[in-house]
XYZ file of C-alpha atoms in Angstrom:
602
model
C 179.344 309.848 123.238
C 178.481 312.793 120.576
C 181.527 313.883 118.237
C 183.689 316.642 119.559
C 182.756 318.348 116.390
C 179.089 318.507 117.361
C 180.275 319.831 120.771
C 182.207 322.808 118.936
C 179.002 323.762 116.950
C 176.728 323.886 120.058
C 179.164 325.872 121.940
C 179.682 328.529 119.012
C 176.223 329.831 119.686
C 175.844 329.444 123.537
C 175.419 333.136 123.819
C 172.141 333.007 122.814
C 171.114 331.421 125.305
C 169.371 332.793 127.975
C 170.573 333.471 131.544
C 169.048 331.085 134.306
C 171.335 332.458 137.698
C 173.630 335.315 138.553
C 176.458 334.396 140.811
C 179.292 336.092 142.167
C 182.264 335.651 140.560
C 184.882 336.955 143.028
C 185.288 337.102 146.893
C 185.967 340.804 146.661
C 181.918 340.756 145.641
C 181.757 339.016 149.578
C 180.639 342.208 152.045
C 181.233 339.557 154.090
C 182.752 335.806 155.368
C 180.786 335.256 158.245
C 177.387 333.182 157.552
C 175.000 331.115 159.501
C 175.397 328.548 156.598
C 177.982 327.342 154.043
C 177.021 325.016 151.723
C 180.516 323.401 149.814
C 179.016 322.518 146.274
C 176.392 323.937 144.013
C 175.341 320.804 142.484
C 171.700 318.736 142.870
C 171.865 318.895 146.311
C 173.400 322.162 147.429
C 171.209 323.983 145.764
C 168.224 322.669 147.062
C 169.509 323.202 150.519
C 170.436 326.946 149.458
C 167.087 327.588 148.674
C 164.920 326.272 151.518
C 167.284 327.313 154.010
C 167.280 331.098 152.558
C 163.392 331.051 152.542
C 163.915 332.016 156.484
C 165.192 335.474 155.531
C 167.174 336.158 159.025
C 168.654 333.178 157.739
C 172.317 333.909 156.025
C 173.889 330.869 153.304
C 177.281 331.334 150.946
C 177.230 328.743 148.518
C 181.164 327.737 147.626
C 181.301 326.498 143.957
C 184.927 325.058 141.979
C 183.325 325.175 138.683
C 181.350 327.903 136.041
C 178.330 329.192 135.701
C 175.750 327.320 133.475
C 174.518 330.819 132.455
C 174.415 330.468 128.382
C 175.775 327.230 128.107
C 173.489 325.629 125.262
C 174.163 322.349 126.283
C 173.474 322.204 129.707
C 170.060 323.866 128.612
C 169.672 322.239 125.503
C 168.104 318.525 126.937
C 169.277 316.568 123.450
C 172.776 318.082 123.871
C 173.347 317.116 127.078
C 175.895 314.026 126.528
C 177.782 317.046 124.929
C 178.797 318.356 128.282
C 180.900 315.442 129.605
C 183.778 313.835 129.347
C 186.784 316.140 128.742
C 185.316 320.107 128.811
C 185.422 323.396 130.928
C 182.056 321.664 132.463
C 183.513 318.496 133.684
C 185.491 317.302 136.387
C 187.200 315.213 134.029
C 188.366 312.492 136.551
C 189.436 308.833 135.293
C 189.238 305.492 137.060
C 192.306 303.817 138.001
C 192.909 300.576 135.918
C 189.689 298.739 136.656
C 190.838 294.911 137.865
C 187.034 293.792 136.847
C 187.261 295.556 133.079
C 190.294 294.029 132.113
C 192.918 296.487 133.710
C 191.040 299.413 131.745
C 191.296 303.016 132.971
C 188.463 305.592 131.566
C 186.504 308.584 131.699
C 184.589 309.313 135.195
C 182.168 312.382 134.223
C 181.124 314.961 136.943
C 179.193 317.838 136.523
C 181.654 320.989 137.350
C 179.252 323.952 136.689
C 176.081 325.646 138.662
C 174.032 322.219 139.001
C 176.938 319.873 139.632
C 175.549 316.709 137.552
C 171.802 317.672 137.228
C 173.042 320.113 134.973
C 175.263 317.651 132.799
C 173.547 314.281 133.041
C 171.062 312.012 130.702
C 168.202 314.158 132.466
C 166.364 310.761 133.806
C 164.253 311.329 136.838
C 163.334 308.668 139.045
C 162.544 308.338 143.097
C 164.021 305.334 143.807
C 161.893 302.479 145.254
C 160.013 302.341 148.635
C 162.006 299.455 149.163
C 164.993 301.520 148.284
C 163.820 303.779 151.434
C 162.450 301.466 153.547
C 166.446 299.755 153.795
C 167.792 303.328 154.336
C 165.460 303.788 157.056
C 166.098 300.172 158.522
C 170.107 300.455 158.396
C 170.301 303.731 159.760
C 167.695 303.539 162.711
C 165.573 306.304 161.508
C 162.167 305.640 160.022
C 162.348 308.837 158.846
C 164.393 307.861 155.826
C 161.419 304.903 155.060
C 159.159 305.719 152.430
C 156.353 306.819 154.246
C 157.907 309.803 155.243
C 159.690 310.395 152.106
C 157.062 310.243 149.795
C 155.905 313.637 151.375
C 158.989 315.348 149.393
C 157.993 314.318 145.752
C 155.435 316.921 146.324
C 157.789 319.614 147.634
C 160.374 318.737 144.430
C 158.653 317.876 141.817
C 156.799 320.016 138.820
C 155.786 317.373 136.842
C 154.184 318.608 133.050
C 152.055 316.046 131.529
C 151.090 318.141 127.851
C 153.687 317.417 125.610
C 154.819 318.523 122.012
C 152.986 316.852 120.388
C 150.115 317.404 121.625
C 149.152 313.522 122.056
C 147.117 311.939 124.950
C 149.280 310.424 127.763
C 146.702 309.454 130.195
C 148.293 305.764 130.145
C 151.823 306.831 129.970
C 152.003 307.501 133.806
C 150.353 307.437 136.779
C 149.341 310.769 138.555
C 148.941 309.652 141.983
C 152.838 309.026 141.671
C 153.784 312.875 141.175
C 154.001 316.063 142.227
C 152.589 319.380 140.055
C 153.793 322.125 142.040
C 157.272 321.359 142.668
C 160.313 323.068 141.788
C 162.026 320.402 139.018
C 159.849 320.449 135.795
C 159.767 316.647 134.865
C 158.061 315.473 131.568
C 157.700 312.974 128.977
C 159.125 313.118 125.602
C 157.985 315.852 123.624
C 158.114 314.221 120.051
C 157.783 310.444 119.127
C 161.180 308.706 117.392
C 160.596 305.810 114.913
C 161.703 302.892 117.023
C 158.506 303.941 119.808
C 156.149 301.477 118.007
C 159.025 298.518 117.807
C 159.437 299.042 121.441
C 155.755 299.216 122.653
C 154.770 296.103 120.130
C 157.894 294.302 122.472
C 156.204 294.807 125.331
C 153.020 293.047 123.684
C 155.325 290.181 122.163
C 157.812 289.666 124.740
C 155.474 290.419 128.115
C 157.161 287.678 130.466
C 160.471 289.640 130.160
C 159.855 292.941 129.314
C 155.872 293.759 130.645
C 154.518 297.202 129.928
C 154.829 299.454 133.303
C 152.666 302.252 132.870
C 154.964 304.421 135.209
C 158.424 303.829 135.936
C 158.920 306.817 138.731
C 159.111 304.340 141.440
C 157.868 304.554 144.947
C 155.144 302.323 146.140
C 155.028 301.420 142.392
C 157.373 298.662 141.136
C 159.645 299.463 138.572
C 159.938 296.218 137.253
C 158.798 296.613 133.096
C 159.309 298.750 129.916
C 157.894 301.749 129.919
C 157.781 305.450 129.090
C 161.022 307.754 130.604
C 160.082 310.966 132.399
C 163.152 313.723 132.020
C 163.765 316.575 133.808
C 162.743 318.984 130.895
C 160.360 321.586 130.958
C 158.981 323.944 128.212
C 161.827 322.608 126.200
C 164.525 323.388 128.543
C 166.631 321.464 130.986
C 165.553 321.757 134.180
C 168.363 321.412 136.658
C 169.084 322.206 140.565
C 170.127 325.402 139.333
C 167.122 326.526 136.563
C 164.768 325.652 138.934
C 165.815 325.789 143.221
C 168.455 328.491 142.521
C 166.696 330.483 139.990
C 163.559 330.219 142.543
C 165.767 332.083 145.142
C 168.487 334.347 143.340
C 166.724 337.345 144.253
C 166.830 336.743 148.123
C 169.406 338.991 149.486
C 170.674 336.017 152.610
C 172.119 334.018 150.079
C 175.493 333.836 148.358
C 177.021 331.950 145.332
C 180.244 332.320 144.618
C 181.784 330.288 141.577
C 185.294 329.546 140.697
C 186.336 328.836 144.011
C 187.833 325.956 145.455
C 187.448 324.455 148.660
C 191.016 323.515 149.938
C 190.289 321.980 153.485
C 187.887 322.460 156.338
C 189.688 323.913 159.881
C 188.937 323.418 162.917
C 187.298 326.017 165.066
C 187.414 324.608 168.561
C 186.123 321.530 170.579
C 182.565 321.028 171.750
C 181.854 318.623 174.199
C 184.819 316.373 172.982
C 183.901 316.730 169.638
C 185.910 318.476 167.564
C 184.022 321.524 165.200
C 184.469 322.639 161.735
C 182.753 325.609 160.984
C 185.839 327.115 159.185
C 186.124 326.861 155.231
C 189.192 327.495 153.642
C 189.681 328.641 150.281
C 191.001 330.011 146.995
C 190.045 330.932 143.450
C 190.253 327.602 141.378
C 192.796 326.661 140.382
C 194.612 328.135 143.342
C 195.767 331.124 141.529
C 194.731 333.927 144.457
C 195.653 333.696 148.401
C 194.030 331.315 150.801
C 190.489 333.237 152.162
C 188.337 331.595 154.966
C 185.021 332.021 155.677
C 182.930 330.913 158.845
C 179.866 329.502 159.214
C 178.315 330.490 163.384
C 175.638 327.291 162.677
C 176.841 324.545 160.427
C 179.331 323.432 157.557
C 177.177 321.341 154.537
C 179.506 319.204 152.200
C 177.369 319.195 148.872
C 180.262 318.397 146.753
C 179.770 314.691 145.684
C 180.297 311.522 146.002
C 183.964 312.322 145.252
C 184.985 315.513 146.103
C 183.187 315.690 149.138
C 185.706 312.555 150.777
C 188.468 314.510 149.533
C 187.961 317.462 151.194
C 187.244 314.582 154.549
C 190.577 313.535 153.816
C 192.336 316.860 153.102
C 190.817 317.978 156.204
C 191.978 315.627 158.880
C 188.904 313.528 158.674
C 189.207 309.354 157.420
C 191.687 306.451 157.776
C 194.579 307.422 160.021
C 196.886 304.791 157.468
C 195.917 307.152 154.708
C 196.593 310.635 156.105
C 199.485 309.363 157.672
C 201.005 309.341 153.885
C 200.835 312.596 153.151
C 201.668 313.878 156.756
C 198.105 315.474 157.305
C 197.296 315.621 161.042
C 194.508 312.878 162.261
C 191.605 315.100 163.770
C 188.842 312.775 163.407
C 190.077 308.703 163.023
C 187.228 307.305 160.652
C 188.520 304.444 158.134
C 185.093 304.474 156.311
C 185.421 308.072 154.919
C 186.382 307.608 151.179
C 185.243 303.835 151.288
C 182.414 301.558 150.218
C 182.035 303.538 146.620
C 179.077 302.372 144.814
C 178.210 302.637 140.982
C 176.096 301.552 137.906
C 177.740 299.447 135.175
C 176.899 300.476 131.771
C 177.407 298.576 128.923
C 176.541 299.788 125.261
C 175.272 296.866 123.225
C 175.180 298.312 119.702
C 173.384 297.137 116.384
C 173.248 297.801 112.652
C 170.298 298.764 111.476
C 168.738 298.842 107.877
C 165.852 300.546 108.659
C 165.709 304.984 108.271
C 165.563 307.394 110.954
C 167.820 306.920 113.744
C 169.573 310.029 114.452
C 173.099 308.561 113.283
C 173.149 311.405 110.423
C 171.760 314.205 112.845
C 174.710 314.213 115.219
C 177.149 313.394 112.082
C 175.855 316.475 109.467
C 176.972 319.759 110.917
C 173.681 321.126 108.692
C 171.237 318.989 110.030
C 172.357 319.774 113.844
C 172.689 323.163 113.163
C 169.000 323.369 111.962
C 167.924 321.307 114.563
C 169.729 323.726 117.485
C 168.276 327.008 115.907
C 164.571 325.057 115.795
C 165.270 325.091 119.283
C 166.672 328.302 119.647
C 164.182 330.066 118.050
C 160.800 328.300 119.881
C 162.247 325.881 122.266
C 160.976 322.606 120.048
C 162.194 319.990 118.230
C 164.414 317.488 118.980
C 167.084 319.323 120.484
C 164.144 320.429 122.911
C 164.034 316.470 124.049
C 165.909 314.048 125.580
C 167.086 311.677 123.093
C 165.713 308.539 125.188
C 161.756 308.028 125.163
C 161.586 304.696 127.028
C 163.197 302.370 129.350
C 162.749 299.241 131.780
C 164.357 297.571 134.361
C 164.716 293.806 135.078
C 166.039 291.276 137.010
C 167.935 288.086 137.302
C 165.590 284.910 137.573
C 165.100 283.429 140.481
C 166.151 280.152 139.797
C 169.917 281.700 138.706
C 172.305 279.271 140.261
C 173.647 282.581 141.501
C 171.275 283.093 144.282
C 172.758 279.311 145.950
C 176.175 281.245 147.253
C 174.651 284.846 147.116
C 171.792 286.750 148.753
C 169.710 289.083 146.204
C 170.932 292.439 146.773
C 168.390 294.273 145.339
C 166.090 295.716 148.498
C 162.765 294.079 147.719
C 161.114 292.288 144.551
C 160.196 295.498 143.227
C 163.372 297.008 142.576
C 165.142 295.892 139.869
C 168.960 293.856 139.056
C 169.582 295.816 135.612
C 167.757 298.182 133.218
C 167.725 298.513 129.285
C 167.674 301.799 127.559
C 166.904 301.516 123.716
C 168.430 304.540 122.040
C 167.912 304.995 118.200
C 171.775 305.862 117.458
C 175.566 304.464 118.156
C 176.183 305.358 121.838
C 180.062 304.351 122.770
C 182.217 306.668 124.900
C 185.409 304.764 124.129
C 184.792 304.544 120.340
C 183.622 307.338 118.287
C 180.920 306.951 115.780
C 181.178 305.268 112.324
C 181.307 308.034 109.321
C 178.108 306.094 108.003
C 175.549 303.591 109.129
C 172.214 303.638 111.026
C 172.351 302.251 114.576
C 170.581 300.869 117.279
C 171.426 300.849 121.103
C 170.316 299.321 123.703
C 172.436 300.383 126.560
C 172.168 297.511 129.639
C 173.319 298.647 133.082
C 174.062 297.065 136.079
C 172.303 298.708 139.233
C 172.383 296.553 142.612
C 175.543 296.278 142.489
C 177.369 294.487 144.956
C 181.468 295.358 144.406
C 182.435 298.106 146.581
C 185.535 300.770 146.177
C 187.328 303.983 147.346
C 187.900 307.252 146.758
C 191.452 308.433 148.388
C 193.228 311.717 148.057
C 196.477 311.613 145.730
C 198.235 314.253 147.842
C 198.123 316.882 149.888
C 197.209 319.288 147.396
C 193.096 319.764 146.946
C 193.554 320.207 143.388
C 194.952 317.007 142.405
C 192.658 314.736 141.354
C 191.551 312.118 143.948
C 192.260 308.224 143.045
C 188.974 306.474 141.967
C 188.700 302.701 142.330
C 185.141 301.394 141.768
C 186.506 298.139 141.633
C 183.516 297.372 138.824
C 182.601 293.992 138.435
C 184.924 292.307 141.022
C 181.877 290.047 142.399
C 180.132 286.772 141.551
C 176.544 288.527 141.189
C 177.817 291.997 139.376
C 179.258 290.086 136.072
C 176.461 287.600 136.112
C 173.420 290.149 135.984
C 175.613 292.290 133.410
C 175.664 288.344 131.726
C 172.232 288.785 131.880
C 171.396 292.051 130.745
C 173.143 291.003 127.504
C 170.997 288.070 127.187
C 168.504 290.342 127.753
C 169.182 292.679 125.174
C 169.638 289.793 122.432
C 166.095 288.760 123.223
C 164.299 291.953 122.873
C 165.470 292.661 119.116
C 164.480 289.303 118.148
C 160.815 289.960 119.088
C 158.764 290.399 115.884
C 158.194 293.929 116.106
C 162.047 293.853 114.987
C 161.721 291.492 111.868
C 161.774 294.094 109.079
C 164.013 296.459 110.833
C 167.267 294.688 109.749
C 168.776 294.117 113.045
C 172.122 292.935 113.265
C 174.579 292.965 116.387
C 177.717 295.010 115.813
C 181.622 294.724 116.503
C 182.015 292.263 119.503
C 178.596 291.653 120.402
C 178.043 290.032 117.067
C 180.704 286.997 117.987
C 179.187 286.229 121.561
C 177.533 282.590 121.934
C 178.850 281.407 125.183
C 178.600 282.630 128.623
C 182.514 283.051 128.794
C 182.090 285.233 125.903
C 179.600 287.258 126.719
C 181.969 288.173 130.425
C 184.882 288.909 128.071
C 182.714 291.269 126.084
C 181.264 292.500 129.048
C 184.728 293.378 130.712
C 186.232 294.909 127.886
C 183.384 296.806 126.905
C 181.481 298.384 129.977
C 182.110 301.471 132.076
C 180.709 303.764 134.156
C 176.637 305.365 134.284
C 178.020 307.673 136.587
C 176.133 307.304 139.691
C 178.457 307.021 142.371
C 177.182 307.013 145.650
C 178.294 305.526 149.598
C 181.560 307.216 150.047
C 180.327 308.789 153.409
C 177.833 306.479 154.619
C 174.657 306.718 156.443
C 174.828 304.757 159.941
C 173.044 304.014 162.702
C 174.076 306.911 165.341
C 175.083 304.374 167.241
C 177.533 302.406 165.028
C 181.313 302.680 164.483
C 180.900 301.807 160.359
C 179.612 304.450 157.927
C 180.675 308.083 158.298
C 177.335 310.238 158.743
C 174.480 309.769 161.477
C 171.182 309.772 160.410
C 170.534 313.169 161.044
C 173.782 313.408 158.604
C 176.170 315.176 161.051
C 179.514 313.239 160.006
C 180.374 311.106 163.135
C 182.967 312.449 165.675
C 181.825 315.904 164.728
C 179.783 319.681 165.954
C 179.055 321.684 162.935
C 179.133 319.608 159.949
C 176.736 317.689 157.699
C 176.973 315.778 154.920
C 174.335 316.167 152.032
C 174.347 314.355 148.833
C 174.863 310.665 147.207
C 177.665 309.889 149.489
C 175.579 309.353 152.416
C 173.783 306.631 150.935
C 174.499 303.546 152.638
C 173.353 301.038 149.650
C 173.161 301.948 146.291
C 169.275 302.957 144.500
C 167.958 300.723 142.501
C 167.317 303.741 140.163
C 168.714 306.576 138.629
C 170.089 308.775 141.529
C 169.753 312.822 140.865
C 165.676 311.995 141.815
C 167.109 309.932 144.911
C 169.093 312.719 145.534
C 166.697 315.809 145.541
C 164.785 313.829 147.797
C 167.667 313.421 150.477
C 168.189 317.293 150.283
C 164.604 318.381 150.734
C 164.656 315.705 154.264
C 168.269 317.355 154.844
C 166.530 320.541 154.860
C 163.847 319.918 157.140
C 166.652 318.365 159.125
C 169.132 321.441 159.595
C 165.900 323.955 160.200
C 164.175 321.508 163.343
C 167.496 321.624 164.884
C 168.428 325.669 164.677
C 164.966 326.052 165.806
């Protein structure tokens, strides 16, 4: 999304950045590689786990990381510079799609976060809960009120450090809603810092345009619908990004029970014996990434936690003797566990950048294209942590959904969990956002990114091979349904009506490129298809179940079905995808995953 030029400038000073976590960096650093725990990923939700498990100190964990350190990387710190991280660095995963059937037969970039963090250290920094209605469907599809809102509301508390004074100083008693938050948390969460010159445009919409875009004075979710425009809430903090591993690892890096050792790849999980018919896998093999040193293992006497994603975490399934019998059979891997669902029913957001000219001044087109006026702008932040750099570059958002007179709705259920939870959401950002096309040498832009979020087509993650660091095959299958193209449909239409509200009269607003020859429905799918990709929110590949179903891969305790000694915790588990933005979502799952693991060792 930001010039690679930009990214070379930001990277040229990341040593003066500060260090956030000291890891190991080699398994000769191990005095050991037997552990009560091992947690396989150090991203959003393995390193929440590592810390509340360690705070038992008779309580061992090793943490098992593929990618870096985050330790003086400017833009993983940096919250404006974030987009800088992803696609195509030493930070990502750098995975594509396979040609997408839905985008017209496109392939593209599928960012994941492949540093200390995993994605909360690489992604657009919005925090939200998800909806109770969100939680409430977990809990009903997987038999365990538990996972209902009531009970999960407790965790906002444990997670969430939420900072309410901002830059600027300015009041924002009616730009949230306390009762909604947590203070005392571990993830700093804030508002932006530093007004931008569209804010008045886009509260005087909310005033204009109420029936479709209302004001919402808190957009966190919960008991609280999400439906309006409102202000967005980022996990930033004094400045800084605050991710899983600034805030839950940093927390705990001193305790002496627990490990993190980077740069090392998980190949495959082995079994250890049989319990009770089930077969266990509390062995972990693996190597230095990328498979340069010998094969190590290390075992774990309570339980094996796959933290690695929503894509790497059904790879290692796979590589492991664990999903569709058809599939393994391929690639000669011995069936240990028979489970066709493992790798299957892969859930994302659709986004769609739906960019305008703009006469008016200010966006921050020139800021990411002048190497002078970035460079002042990072050592602003460098030298007191303010700024924009010190901000996310997004200071409001909203959510809405398809009407409910949309002939739609005669051959298709609403798939959104309640009326509370939304179809699609708008972002207004004040400069050209496109990952496939890089940024015009000169022009002022506005865009207001649409995405897709109950999204209804379903698709797979499979293993290319037998060797764990190829690059699994991704298959969204994005917008292959009936409802998916016509909410994206309207989400355009949406985002044509909010810049003709009068708050946008004098700004010169005209649509750009292929947006600006849509008039039909037809047209606006074409545009749609060839346009959209991925928010990068993939979720379901190892499904939450009822314990007593054959679908979905996990119980609701998150043991993976067929199984002694292994859990699954992060987005994968989640049956359906949240009707938000899903690293919030995801703390929340780890916290309950922790509380979990503990009740049954005790």
């Amino acid at each position: 999304m930001f010039s690679p030029g930009l990214f070379s400038l930001v990277l040229a000073s990341f040593l003066i950045s500060p260090s956030f976590s000291a890891t190991l960096t080699s398994s000769s650093q191990l005095s050991t590689l037997e552990y009560d725990y091992i947690i396989i990923g150090a991203g959003t939700a393995g390193l929440t786990l590592a810390n509340r498990l360690t705070e038992n100190p008779k309580v061992t964990v090793l943490v098992i990381e593929a990618g870096v350190s985050d330790e003086g990387v400017v833009p993983a710190i940096a919250p404006f510079l974030g987009p800088t991280l992803t696609p195509n660095t030493p930070y990502d995963w750098n995975y594509t799609v396979v040609a997408q059937d839905g985008m017209l037969g496109r392939s593209f970039s599928y960012p994941r976060g492949r540093l200390l963090g995993g994605s909360s250290s690489a992604n657009y920094l919005i925090h939200q809960f998800g909806t109770d209605e969100d939680w409430n469907r977990f809990g009903s599809v997987t038999g365990d009120s538990g996972w209902s809102w009531k009970n999960m509301q407790q965790y906002v508390q444990k997670h969430e450090k939420f900072i309410s004074v901002t830059e600027d100083g300015r009041n924002t008693s009616d730009e949230f809603i306390p009762s909604l938050h947590g203070f005392n948390g571990q993830v700093s969460v804030s508002l932006g810092g530093i007004a931008q010159p569209i804010d008045d445009r886009i509260l005087a919409t909310t005033k204009q345009l109420p029936s479709d875009f209302p004001f919402n004075q808190d957009l966190s979710g919960g008991s609280h619908s999400i439906i309006g425009l409102g202000y967005l809430q980022s996990t930033v903090g004094g400045g800084v990004r605050s991710s899983s591993s600034t805030s839950y690892l940093a927390n705990a890096n001193s305790r002496p029970n627990l490990k993190v050792l980077i740069n090392y790849t998980v190949t495959k999980l082995l079994q250890s014996r049989t319990t009770a018919g089930q077969k266990a896998f509390r062995n972990v093999q693996f190597t230095a990434s990328p498979g340069t040193g010998p094969l190590l293992t290390a075992k774990a006497r309570k339980e094996v936690i796959l933290s690695a994603g929503s894509l790497n975490t059904p790879q290692i399934l796979q590589l492991s003797g664990i999903g569709n019998s058809g599939d393994l059979a391929k690639f000669k891997i011995p069936v240990l566990v028979s489970n066709p669902n493992v790798g299957s029913n892969l859930r994302d957001h659709v986004f769609l950048p739906n960019i305008f000219n703009v006469a008016g001044q200010g966006s921050f087109d020139d800021l990411i294209r002048q190497p002078d006026l970035i460079n002042a702008a990072v050592g602003e932040w460098i030298a007191s942590k303010t700024g924009v750099i010190a901000n996310n570059f997004i200071n409001f958002f909203g959510f809405s959904r398809v009407p409910s007179n949309n002939p739609i709705f005669k051959s298709v259920a609403d798939p959104a969990p309640g009326p509370k939870s939304p179809h699609w959401e708008i972002i207004p950002t004040n400069f050209w956002i496109n990952p496939g096309i890089p940024q015009p040498s000169s022009g002022n832009f506005l865009t207001l990114v649409t995405a897709l979020l109950s999204t209804t087509s379903r698709g797979t993650v499979k293993i290319r091979s037998t060797n764990p660091f190829d690059k699994p095959l991704i298959d969204p299958k994005f917008l292959t349904t009936a409802f998916d193209i016509t909410a994206m449909r309207e989400s355009v239409k949406g985002a044509l009506r909010f810049v003709k509200a009068p708050a946008w009269a004098d700004y010169g607003v005209i649509p750009f490129g292929p947006l600006a020859t849509v008039s039909s429905d037809n047209d606006i799918d074409n545009y749609v298809r060839s346009l959209a990709t991925s928010i990068f929110h993939p979720v379901g590949t190892a499904s939450m179940t009822k314990a007593s179903s054959s679908n979905g891969v996990v119980n609701p305790d998150l043991t993976v079905k067929g199984t002694d000694g292994l859990r699954v915790v992060d987005a994968s588990v989640f049956p359906f995808i949240p009707s938000t933005h899903t690293q919030g979502p995801v703390y929340l799952l780890a916290e309950r995953a922790a509380d979990i693991i503990k009740s049954c060792a005790n």
